mmCIF file of C-alpha atoms in Angstrom:
data_model
loop_
_atom_site.group_PDB
_atom_site.id
_atom_site.type_symbol
_atom_site.label_atom_id
_atom_site.label_comp_id
_atom_site.label_asym_id
_atom_site.label_seq_id
_atom_site.Cartn_x
_atom_site.Cartn_y
_atom_site.Cartn_z
ATOM 1 C CA MET A 1 117.901 165.639 131.294
ATOM 2 C CA LEU A 2 116.020 168.741 132.384
ATOM 3 C CA LEU A 3 118.193 170.883 130.128
ATOM 4 C CA LYS A 4 117.493 168.603 127.200
ATOM 5 C CA ASN A 5 113.744 168.807 127.789
ATOM 6 C CA LYS A 6 113.940 172.583 127.929
ATOM 7 C CA ARG A 7 115.752 172.622 124.610
ATOM 8 C CA TYR A 8 112.969 170.491 123.073
ATOM 9 C CA PHE A 9 110.363 172.809 124.589
ATOM 10 C CA TRP A 10 111.951 175.938 123.119
ATOM 11 C CA LEU A 11 112.440 174.225 119.729
ATOM 12 C CA ILE A 12 108.794 173.167 119.582
ATOM 13 C CA LEU A 13 107.697 176.636 120.697
ATOM 14 C CA ALA A 14 109.816 178.291 117.992
ATOM 15 C CA VAL A 15 108.487 175.967 115.282
ATOM 16 C CA SER A 16 104.927 176.640 116.456
ATOM 17 C CA ILE A 17 105.433 180.415 116.367
ATOM 18 C CA ILE A 18 106.912 180.197 112.875
ATOM 19 C CA GLY A 19 103.965 178.056 111.766
ATOM 20 C CA VAL A 20 101.467 180.554 113.155
ATOM 21 C CA ILE A 21 103.267 183.412 111.398
ATOM 22 C CA VAL A 22 103.269 181.517 108.078
ATOM 23 C CA LEU A 23 99.556 180.739 108.395
ATOM 24 C CA ALA A 24 98.793 184.366 109.210
ATOM 25 C CA VAL A 25 100.738 185.546 106.155
ATOM 26 C CA LEU A 26 98.948 183.026 103.924
ATOM 27 C CA TRP A 27 95.588 184.059 105.351
ATOM 28 C CA ARG A 28 96.318 187.722 104.601
ATOM 29 C CA MET A 29 97.496 186.888 101.090
ATOM 30 C CA ASN A 30 94.408 184.842 100.272
ATOM 31 C CA PRO A 31 91.853 187.668 100.440
ATOM 32 C CA GLU A 32 94.152 189.808 98.331
ATOM 33 C CA GLY A 33 94.369 187.046 95.787
ATOM 34 C CA THR A 34 90.613 186.676 95.868
ATOM 35 C CA ALA A 35 90.180 190.406 95.387
ATOM 36 C CA SER A 36 92.446 190.429 92.357
ATOM 37 C CA ASN A 37 90.524 187.529 90.839
ATOM 38 C CA LYS A 38 87.027 188.401 91.966
ATOM 39 C CA PHE A 39 86.042 189.037 88.358
ATOM 40 C CA GLU A 40 87.216 185.646 87.116
ATOM 41 C CA ARG A 41 83.505 185.031 86.716
ATOM 42 C CA PRO A 42 82.610 188.479 85.449
ATOM 43 C CA THR A 43 79.695 190.488 86.728
ATOM 44 C CA ILE A 44 77.736 193.094 84.799
ATOM 45 C CA THR A 45 76.183 196.049 86.564
ATOM 46 C CA ILE A 46 73.966 198.248 84.410
ATOM 47 C CA LYS A 47 74.455 201.872 85.430
ATOM 48 C CA LYS A 48 72.257 203.569 82.856
ATOM 49 C CA VAL A 49 70.373 202.886 79.624
ATOM 50 C CA LYS A 50 69.149 206.050 77.927
ATOM 51 C CA LEU A 51 67.505 207.036 74.674
ATOM 52 C CA ILE A 52 69.185 209.640 72.464
ATOM 53 C CA LYS A 53 66.086 211.022 70.776
ATOM 54 C CA HIS A 54 67.641 213.199 68.098
ATOM 55 C CA SER A 55 69.244 210.177 66.433
ATOM 56 C CA ASN A 56 66.873 207.454 67.680
ATOM 57 C CA SER A 57 69.786 205.587 69.233
ATOM 58 C CA ILE A 58 70.653 204.205 72.652
ATOM 59 C CA ALA A 59 73.560 204.714 75.042
ATOM 60 C CA VAL A 60 74.448 202.116 77.673
ATOM 61 C CA THR A 61 76.676 202.565 80.704
ATOM 62 C CA PHE A 62 77.729 199.377 82.461
ATOM 63 C CA ALA A 63 80.368 198.220 84.918
ATOM 64 C CA THR A 64 82.504 195.106 84.739
ATOM 65 C CA SER A 65 86.068 194.032 85.442
ATOM 66 C CA PRO A 66 88.927 195.763 83.621
ATOM 67 C CA LYS A 67 90.432 193.886 80.664
ATOM 68 C CA SER A 68 87.183 192.035 80.008
ATOM 69 C CA LYS A 69 86.080 191.544 76.417
ATOM 70 C CA TYR A 70 82.523 192.656 75.805
ATOM 71 C CA THR A 71 79.968 192.558 72.992
ATOM 72 C CA ILE A 72 76.571 194.206 72.833
ATOM 73 C CA SER A 73 73.971 192.626 70.548
ATOM 74 C CA ASP A 74 70.251 192.749 69.934
ATOM 75 C CA LEU A 75 68.021 189.677 70.151
ATOM 76 C CA LYS A 76 68.678 188.862 66.500
ATOM 77 C CA GLU A 77 72.408 188.523 67.344
ATOM 78 C CA ASN A 78 73.273 191.676 65.405
ATOM 79 C CA GLN A 79 76.480 192.911 67.031
ATOM 80 C CA LEU A 80 76.121 196.577 67.894
ATOM 81 C CA SER A 81 79.406 197.136 69.715
ATOM 82 C CA SER A 82 82.439 195.262 71.021
ATOM 83 C CA GLY A 83 85.693 196.030 72.753
ATOM 84 C CA ILE A 84 87.867 195.556 75.821
ATOM 85 C CA SER A 85 86.944 197.186 79.102
ATOM 86 C CA ASN A 86 89.808 199.427 80.209
ATOM 87 C CA LYS A 87 87.998 200.607 83.307
ATOM 88 C CA ARG A 88 85.231 199.400 85.559
ATOM 89 C CA GLU A 89 82.591 201.707 84.070
ATOM 90 C CA ASN A 90 82.043 201.810 80.320
ATOM 91 C CA THR A 91 79.716 203.883 78.142
ATOM 92 C CA VAL A 92 78.783 202.854 74.613
ATOM 93 C CA SER A 93 76.673 205.179 72.454
ATOM 94 C CA GLU A 94 74.897 205.235 69.097
ATOM 95 C CA LEU A 95 73.420 201.752 69.451
ATOM 96 C CA LYS A 96 70.500 200.959 67.135
ATOM 97 C CA PRO A 97 69.046 197.556 68.050
ATOM 98 C CA SER A 98 66.333 195.844 66.019
ATOM 99 C CA SER A 99 64.639 194.559 69.184
ATOM 100 C CA SER A 100 63.243 195.808 72.471
ATOM 101 C CA LYS A 101 66.139 194.324 74.429
ATOM 102 C CA LEU A 102 69.943 194.338 74.383
ATOM 103 C CA ALA A 103 72.268 191.502 75.390
ATOM 104 C CA ILE A 104 75.549 192.522 77.028
ATOM 105 C CA ARG A 105 78.044 189.655 76.986
ATOM 106 C CA VAL A 106 81.300 189.854 78.944
ATOM 107 C CA LYS A 107 84.188 187.388 78.839
ATOM 108 C CA HIS A 108 86.983 187.386 81.411
ATOM 109 C CA ASN A 109 89.516 184.587 82.073
ATOM 110 C CA ASN A 110 87.455 182.211 79.879
ATOM 111 C CA ASN A 111 84.333 182.858 81.966
ATOM 112 C CA ILE A 112 81.299 184.386 80.288
ATOM 113 C CA GLN A 113 78.398 186.359 81.705
ATOM 114 C CA THR A 114 75.399 187.691 79.748
ATOM 115 C CA LYS A 115 72.853 190.251 80.881
ATOM 116 C CA VAL A 116 69.721 191.283 78.969
ATOM 117 C CA VAL A 117 68.312 194.802 79.414
ATOM 118 C CA SER A 118 65.266 196.542 77.967
ATOM 119 C CA VAL A 119 65.655 199.531 75.677
ATOM 120 C CA PRO A 120 64.039 202.782 76.833
ATOM 121 C CA ILE A 121 60.408 203.553 76.030
ATOM 122 C CA GLY A 122 60.208 205.755 72.965
ATOM 123 C CA TYR A 123 62.907 204.012 70.959
ATOM 124 C CA HIS A 124 61.571 203.278 67.462
ATOM 125 C CA ILE A 125 62.437 199.774 66.237
ATOM 126 C CA MET A 126 62.926 199.713 62.488
ATOM 127 C CA LYS A 127 60.982 196.960 60.701
ATOM 128 C CA SER A 128 61.492 195.499 57.256
ATOM 129 C CA ALA A 129 58.804 196.231 54.678
ATOM 130 C CA ILE A 130 59.337 192.812 53.103
ATOM 131 C CA SER A 131 56.772 190.149 53.956
ATOM 132 C CA ARG A 132 57.546 186.528 54.710
ATOM 133 C CA LYS A 133 55.758 183.840 52.703
ATOM 134 C CA PRO A 134 53.487 181.600 54.849
ATOM 135 C CA ILE A 135 54.913 178.204 55.759
ATOM 136 C CA PRO A 136 52.740 175.125 55.192
ATOM 137 C CA MET A 137 51.444 173.755 58.494
ATOM 138 C CA GLY A 138 53.390 170.730 59.617
ATOM 139 C CA GLU A 139 56.712 172.190 58.450
ATOM 140 C CA GLU A 140 59.209 173.529 60.947
ATOM 141 C CA PHE A 141 60.137 177.195 60.745
ATOM 142 C CA LYS A 142 63.574 178.157 62.045
ATOM 143 C CA TYR A 143 64.108 181.716 63.223
ATOM 144 C CA ASN A 144 67.783 182.379 62.582
ATOM 145 C CA GLY A 145 70.142 184.872 64.172
ATOM 146 C CA LYS A 146 73.571 185.844 62.886
ATOM 147 C CA SER A 147 75.231 182.769 64.381
ATOM 148 C CA HIS A 148 72.553 180.358 65.627
ATOM 149 C CA VAL A 149 69.057 179.067 65.137
ATOM 150 C CA LEU A 150 67.370 181.136 67.849
ATOM 151 C CA PHE A 151 64.139 179.162 68.040
ATOM 152 C CA SER A 152 61.967 176.914 65.895
ATOM 153 C CA MET A 153 58.183 176.743 65.576
ATOM 154 C CA THR A 154 55.722 174.272 64.106
ATOM 155 C CA ILE A 155 51.926 174.511 63.839
ATOM 156 C CA THR A 156 49.844 171.437 63.062
ATOM 157 C CA PRO A 157 46.067 170.810 62.975
ATOM 158 C CA LYS A 158 44.856 169.025 66.078
ATOM 159 C CA LYS A 159 42.778 165.918 65.630
ATOM 160 C CA GLN A 160 39.114 166.619 66.344
ATOM 161 C CA ASN A 161 37.027 164.292 68.502
ATOM 162 C CA LYS A 162 33.359 163.948 69.332
ATOM 163 C CA ASN A 163 33.755 166.258 72.323
ATOM 164 C CA SER A 164 35.164 169.120 70.234
ATOM 165 C CA ILE A 165 33.186 172.344 70.409
ATOM 166 C CA LYS A 166 31.161 173.014 67.293
ATOM 167 C CA ASN A 167 32.234 175.746 64.887
ATOM 168 C CA THR A 168 35.779 175.710 66.227
ATOM 169 C CA THR A 169 39.029 174.149 65.108
ATOM 170 C CA ALA A 170 42.166 173.450 67.124
ATOM 171 C CA PHE A 171 45.890 173.534 66.370
ATOM 172 C CA ASN A 172 49.046 172.538 68.207
ATOM 173 C CA ILE A 173 51.918 175.026 68.388
ATOM 174 C CA THR A 174 55.334 173.577 69.199
ATOM 175 C CA VAL A 175 58.232 175.866 70.061
ATOM 176 C CA LYS A 176 61.832 174.928 70.769
ATOM 177 C CA ASN A 177 63.997 177.690 72.214
ATOM 178 C CA ASP A 178 67.526 176.965 71.015
ATOM 179 C CA HIS A 179 69.672 180.054 71.618
ATOM 180 C CA TYR A 180 67.282 182.966 72.100
ATOM 181 C CA PHE A 181 68.533 185.396 74.759
ATOM 182 C CA VAL A 182 65.035 185.621 76.257
ATOM 183 C CA PRO A 183 62.147 183.161 76.646
ATOM 184 C CA VAL A 184 59.888 182.696 73.626
ATOM 185 C CA VAL A 185 56.439 183.848 74.746
ATOM 186 C CA LEU A 186 53.184 182.428 73.401
ATOM 187 C CA ASP A 187 50.228 184.652 74.176
ATOM 188 C CA THR A 188 46.838 185.321 72.608
ATOM 189 C CA LYS A 189 47.841 188.885 71.717
ATOM 190 C CA TYR A 190 50.749 187.635 69.601
ATOM 191 C CA LEU A 191 48.546 185.468 67.367
ATOM 192 C CA THR A 192 46.280 186.584 64.532
ATOM 193 C CA VAL A 193 44.175 184.318 62.321
ATOM 194 C CA SER A 194 42.475 184.788 58.959
ATOM 195 C CA ASP A 195 40.484 182.458 56.728
ATOM 196 C CA SER A 196 41.060 181.739 53.041
ATOM 197 C CA GLU A 197 39.185 184.925 52.098
ATOM 198 C CA GLY A 198 41.197 187.141 54.457
ATOM 199 C CA ASN A 199 38.493 187.483 57.109
ATOM 200 C CA SER A 200 39.788 187.791 60.667
ATOM 201 C CA LEU A 201 39.010 185.024 63.138
ATOM 202 C CA LYS A 202 39.300 184.952 66.903
ATOM 203 C CA VAL A 203 41.769 182.930 68.971
ATOM 204 C CA LYS A 204 40.224 181.674 72.178
ATOM 205 C CA PRO A 205 42.169 183.262 75.063
ATOM 206 C CA PHE A 206 44.722 181.026 76.779
ATOM 207 C CA SER A 207 47.252 181.452 79.559
ATOM 208 C CA LYS A 208 50.561 182.978 78.513
ATOM 209 C CA ILE A 209 53.430 180.503 78.235
ATOM 210 C CA SER A 210 57.162 181.268 78.297
ATOM 211 C CA ILE A 211 59.686 178.827 76.835
ATOM 212 C CA PRO A 212 63.196 179.416 78.223
ATOM 213 C CA ALA A 213 66.435 178.566 76.443
ATOM 214 C CA LYS A 214 67.060 174.888 75.725
ATOM 215 C CA LYS A 215 63.406 174.003 76.392
ATOM 216 C CA LYS A 216 60.608 172.771 74.147
ATOM 217 C CA LYS A 217 56.852 173.067 74.684
ATOM 218 C CA THR A 218 53.634 172.317 72.813
ATOM 219 C CA ILE A 219 50.342 174.085 73.445
ATOM 220 C CA ALA A 220 46.897 173.744 71.881
ATOM 221 C CA ILE A 221 44.977 176.776 70.642
ATOM 222 C CA THR A 222 41.353 177.000 69.543
ATOM 223 C CA ILE A 223 40.129 179.126 66.641
ATOM 224 C CA GLU A 224 36.533 180.237 66.996
ATOM 225 C CA GLY A 225 34.104 180.777 64.131
ATOM 226 C CA VAL A 226 35.303 178.069 61.769
ATOM 227 C CA PRO A 227 34.807 174.274 61.894
ATOM 228 C CA ALA A 228 37.679 171.940 61.126
ATOM 229 C CA SER A 229 36.023 170.961 57.857
ATOM 230 C CA SER A 230 36.306 174.569 56.646
ATOM 231 C CA ALA A 231 39.794 175.321 57.949
ATOM 232 C CA ASN A 232 41.564 174.815 54.608
ATOM 233 C CA GLY A 233 43.451 177.982 53.686
ATOM 234 C CA LEU A 234 43.392 179.283 57.249
ATOM 235 C CA VAL A 235 46.493 181.343 58.171
ATOM 236 C CA ILE A 236 47.879 181.677 61.714
ATOM 237 C CA THR A 237 50.460 184.416 62.253
ATOM 238 C CA TYR A 238 52.805 184.836 65.215
ATOM 239 C CA ASN A 239 54.286 188.285 65.697
ATOM 240 C CA THR A 240 56.034 190.241 68.474
ATOM 241 C CA VAL A 241 57.866 193.541 68.573
ATOM 242 C CA ASP A 242 61.188 191.669 68.527
ATOM 243 C CA LEU A 243 60.674 189.634 65.355
ATOM 244 C CA ASP A 244 62.160 191.018 62.162
ATOM 245 C CA LEU A 245 59.068 189.785 60.271
ATOM 246 C CA PRO A 246 55.836 188.030 61.303
ATOM 247 C CA ILE A 247 55.839 184.222 61.093
ATOM 248 C CA SER A 248 52.801 182.825 59.256
ATOM 249 C CA PHE A 249 51.585 179.244 58.783
ATOM 250 C CA ILE A 250 48.943 178.231 56.234
ATOM 251 C CA ASN A 251 46.676 175.203 56.511
ATOM 252 C CA SER A 252 46.901 173.847 52.967
#
């Protein structure tokens, strides 16, 4: 009986040792597996963004996982470069974006990561000389990229009430950020106003508002120096350094 118990003891001990060895091997293999797949959700590390002054172009050096597909675009979705990363650090030159920021998009194992970086100070953004015809207030303007509607904007007169300040008129601005790489920013400095005769009017200062992707916001602005009864023909223009052309709305 004692001999039989000893046999059971040694059998259990052997099975336990084998189990511990197997677990240890699996534990050692797991970090290795994790290391080999640590870029399944790719990361983007910006090493350097520099301005090449003689050609007014930009060079970008960034790091990501090997064998990742990458594209570099401006905010208008103009593709500036694309390829497959053959090494962790990549340098792409002669980029000429039409905006103050670049979007680096990396895809690896069906996972996508996007990083937005600012272009260096001194880079000259080329602007079109063509003007955009004002949109009647109440109509929605869609700012289109190469593949998506980036954001939409609508301006409508705001109903006046007895408490409205004299010699002013108010408007609602509604913005929906659909696919813009950065928030759409509404700020006093981005708005200009003129009356039907082309005279400049003042926008009452308001707090800056940022509308991130997939969000929609409405704000009210006040134009000073013109009553609502005289606001026919008034033009409100929204413009930033990143727009291809200013966006104007006319109160007709």
